[in-house]
mmCIF file with all atom_site columns, C-alpha atoms in Angstrom:
data_model
loop_
_atom_site.group_PDB
_atom_site.id
_atom_site.type_symbol
_atom_site.label_atom_id
_atom_site.label_alt_id
_atom_site.label_comp_id
_atom_site.label_asym_id
_atom_site.label_entity_id
_atom_site.label_seq_id
_atom_site.pdbx_PDB_ins_code
_atom_site.Cartn_x
_atom_site.Cartn_y
_atom_site.Cartn_z
_atom_site.occupancy
_atom_site.B_iso_or_equiv
_atom_site.pdbx_formal_charge
_atom_site.auth_seq_id
_atom_site.auth_comp_id
_atom_site.auth_asym_id
_atom_site.auth_atom_id
_atom_site.pdbx_PDB_model_num
ATOM 1  C CA . UNK A 1 1  ? 0.000  0.000   0.000  1.00 76.00 ? 1338 UNK A CA 1
ATOM 2  C CA . UNK A 1 2  ? 1.236  3.493   -0.769 1.00 88.00 ? 1339 UNK A CA 1
ATOM 3  C CA . UNK A 1 3  ? 2.390  5.904   1.914  1.00 91.00 ? 1340 UNK A CA 1
ATOM 4  C CA . UNK A 1 4  ? 1.593  8.904   -0.304 1.00 95.00 ? 1341 UNK A CA 1
ATOM 5  C CA . UNK A 1 5  ? -1.082 10.312  2.041  1.00 96.00 ? 1342 UNK A CA 1
ATOM 6  C CA . UNK A 1 6  ? 1.186  9.974   5.085  1.00 95.00 ? 1343 UNK A CA 1
ATOM 7  C CA . UNK A 1 7  ? 3.943  11.868  3.286  1.00 97.00 ? 1344 UNK A CA 1
ATOM 8  C CA . UNK A 1 8  ? 1.536  14.587  2.135  1.00 97.00 ? 1345 UNK A CA 1
ATOM 9  C CA . UNK A 1 9  ? 0.258  15.004  5.690  1.00 97.00 ? 1346 UNK A CA 1
ATOM 10 C CA . UNK A 1 10 ? 3.781  15.199  7.102  1.00 97.00 ? 1347 UNK A CA 1
ATOM 11 C CA . UNK A 1 11 ? 4.638  17.978  4.646  1.00 97.00 ? 1348 UNK A CA 1
ATOM 12 C CA . UNK A 1 12 ? 1.481  19.877  5.683  1.00 97.00 ? 1349 UNK A CA 1
ATOM 13 C CA . UNK A 1 13 ? 2.143  19.486  9.404  1.00 97.00 ? 1350 UNK A CA 1
ATOM 14 C CA . UNK A 1 14 ? 5.765  20.550  8.953  1.00 97.00 ? 1351 UNK A CA 1
ATOM 15 C CA . UNK A 1 15 ? 4.714  23.668  7.034  1.00 97.00 ? 1352 UNK A CA 1
ATOM 16 C CA . UNK A 1 16 ? 1.790  24.722  9.220  1.00 97.00 ? 1353 UNK A CA 1
ATOM 17 C CA . UNK A 1 17 ? 3.125  24.108  12.737 1.00 94.00 ? 1354 UNK A CA 1
ATOM 18 C CA . UNK A 1 18 ? 6.384  25.037  14.430 1.00 93.00 ? 1355 UNK A CA 1
ATOM 19 C CA . UNK A 1 19 ? 6.294  22.093  16.819 1.00 94.00 ? 1356 UNK A CA 1
ATOM 20 C CA . UNK A 1 20 ? 8.699  19.163  16.975 1.00 96.00 ? 1357 UNK A CA 1
ATOM 21 C CA . UNK A 1 21 ? 7.715  16.131  14.920 1.00 96.00 ? 1358 UNK A CA 1
ATOM 22 C CA . UNK A 1 22 ? 8.568  12.679  16.246 1.00 97.00 ? 1359 UNK A CA 1
ATOM 23 C CA . UNK A 1 23 ? 8.706  10.024  13.532 1.00 97.00 ? 1360 UNK A CA 1
ATOM 24 C CA . UNK A 1 24 ? 8.074  6.367   14.384 1.00 97.00 ? 1361 UNK A CA 1
ATOM 25 C CA . UNK A 1 25 ? 8.588  3.798   11.631 1.00 95.00 ? 1362 UNK A CA 1
ATOM 26 C CA . UNK A 1 26 ? 7.828  0.100   12.056 1.00 93.00 ? 1363 UNK A CA 1
ATOM 27 C CA . UNK A 1 27 ? 10.546 -1.870  10.249 1.00 94.00 ? 1364 UNK A CA 1
ATOM 28 C CA . UNK A 1 28 ? 9.000  -4.874  8.510  1.00 91.00 ? 1365 UNK A CA 1
ATOM 29 C CA . UNK A 1 29 ? 11.453 -7.354  6.939  1.00 91.00 ? 1366 UNK A CA 1
ATOM 30 C CA . UNK A 1 30 ? 9.588  -8.076  3.694  1.00 89.00 ? 1367 UNK A CA 1
ATOM 31 C CA . UNK A 1 31 ? 8.126  -4.580  3.288  1.00 90.00 ? 1368 UNK A CA 1
ATOM 32 C CA . UNK A 1 32 ? 10.509 -1.752  4.152  1.00 93.00 ? 1369 UNK A CA 1
ATOM 33 C CA . UNK A 1 33 ? 13.636 -3.312  5.652  1.00 94.00 ? 1370 UNK A CA 1
ATOM 34 C CA . UNK A 1 34 ? 16.019 -2.678  2.783  1.00 95.00 ? 1371 UNK A CA 1
ATOM 35 C CA . UNK A 1 35 ? 18.720 -0.152  2.010  1.00 96.00 ? 1372 UNK A CA 1
ATOM 36 C CA . UNK A 1 36 ? 16.877 1.636   -0.808 1.00 96.00 ? 1373 UNK A CA 1
ATOM 37 C CA . UNK A 1 37 ? 13.760 2.186   1.275  1.00 95.00 ? 1374 UNK A CA 1
ATOM 38 C CA . UNK A 1 38 ? 15.759 3.522   4.217  1.00 95.00 ? 1375 UNK A CA 1
ATOM 39 C CA . UNK A 1 39 ? 17.711 5.893   1.946  1.00 97.00 ? 1376 UNK A CA 1
ATOM 40 C CA . UNK A 1 40 ? 14.473 7.161   0.370  1.00 96.00 ? 1377 UNK A CA 1
ATOM 41 C CA . UNK A 1 41 ? 12.957 7.681   3.814  1.00 96.00 ? 1378 UNK A CA 1
ATOM 42 C CA . UNK A 1 42 ? 15.983 9.637   5.043  1.00 96.00 ? 1379 UNK A CA 1
ATOM 43 C CA . UNK A 1 43 ? 15.998 11.744  1.874  1.00 97.00 ? 1380 UNK A CA 1
ATOM 44 C CA . UNK A 1 44 ? 12.297 12.599  2.289  1.00 97.00 ? 1381 UNK A CA 1
ATOM 45 C CA . UNK A 1 45 ? 12.531 13.360  6.019  1.00 97.00 ? 1382 UNK A CA 1
ATOM 46 C CA . UNK A 1 46 ? 15.663 15.481  5.611  1.00 96.00 ? 1383 UNK A CA 1
ATOM 47 C CA . UNK A 1 47 ? 13.582 18.038  3.685  1.00 96.00 ? 1384 UNK A CA 1
ATOM 48 C CA . UNK A 1 48 ? 11.302 18.616  6.683  1.00 97.00 ? 1385 UNK A CA 1
ATOM 49 C CA . UNK A 1 49 ? 12.253 21.366  9.148  1.00 97.00 ? 1386 UNK A CA 1
ATOM 50 C CA . UNK A 1 50 ? 10.676 20.194  12.381 1.00 97.00 ? 1387 UNK A CA 1
ATOM 51 C CA . UNK A 1 51 ? 11.786 16.568  12.678 1.00 96.00 ? 1388 UNK A CA 1
ATOM 52 C CA . UNK A 1 52 ? 12.944 16.088  16.277 1.00 97.00 ? 1389 UNK A CA 1
ATOM 53 C CA . UNK A 1 53 ? 13.803 12.404  16.121 1.00 97.00 ? 1390 UNK A CA 1
ATOM 54 C CA . UNK A 1 54 ? 13.211 9.191   14.205 1.00 97.00 ? 1391 UNK A CA 1
ATOM 55 C CA . UNK A 1 55 ? 12.497 5.926   15.985 1.00 97.00 ? 1392 UNK A CA 1
ATOM 56 C CA . UNK A 1 56 ? 12.723 2.624   14.124 1.00 96.00 ? 1393 UNK A CA 1
ATOM 57 C CA . UNK A 1 57 ? 10.346 0.116   15.685 1.00 94.00 ? 1394 UNK A CA 1
ATOM 58 C CA . UNK A 1 58 ? 11.053 -3.616  15.497 1.00 93.00 ? 1395 UNK A CA 1
ATOM 59 C CA . UNK A 1 59 ? 8.390  -5.682  13.804 1.00 89.00 ? 1396 UNK A CA 1
ATOM 60 C CA . UNK A 1 60 ? 6.475  -8.162  15.931 1.00 82.00 ? 1397 UNK A CA 1
ATOM 61 C CA . UNK A 1 61 ? 3.526  -10.425 15.235 1.00 76.00 ? 1398 UNK A CA 1
ATOM 62 C CA . UNK A 1 62 ? 1.497  -9.490  18.330 1.00 77.00 ? 1399 UNK A CA 1
ATOM 63 C CA . UNK A 1 63 ? -1.476 -8.151  16.333 1.00 71.00 ? 1400 UNK A CA 1
ATOM 64 C CA . UNK A 1 64 ? -1.379 -10.806 13.607 1.00 73.00 ? 1401 UNK A CA 1
ATOM 65 C CA . UNK A 1 65 ? -4.006 -13.494 13.756 1.00 77.00 ? 1402 UNK A CA 1
ATOM 66 C CA . UNK A 1 66 ? -2.921 -16.772 12.184 1.00 72.00 ? 1403 UNK A CA 1
ATOM 67 C CA . UNK A 1 67 ? -5.715 -18.480 10.303 1.00 63.00 ? 1404 UNK A CA 1
#
């Protein structure tokens, strides 16, 4: 699924508010845990002015229901 809306909202929040933004990113092995994705994420976030910190969250299966 695309993260386009999330990125658009981050740009809006960064432009409209002068508060610190705390980024939390779940790192999922088969989805976003690769060098290209991380580089793209850093490149995008580096253009925002109010990023205070970035926290990478380990993936866990707590909310996954096995069928």
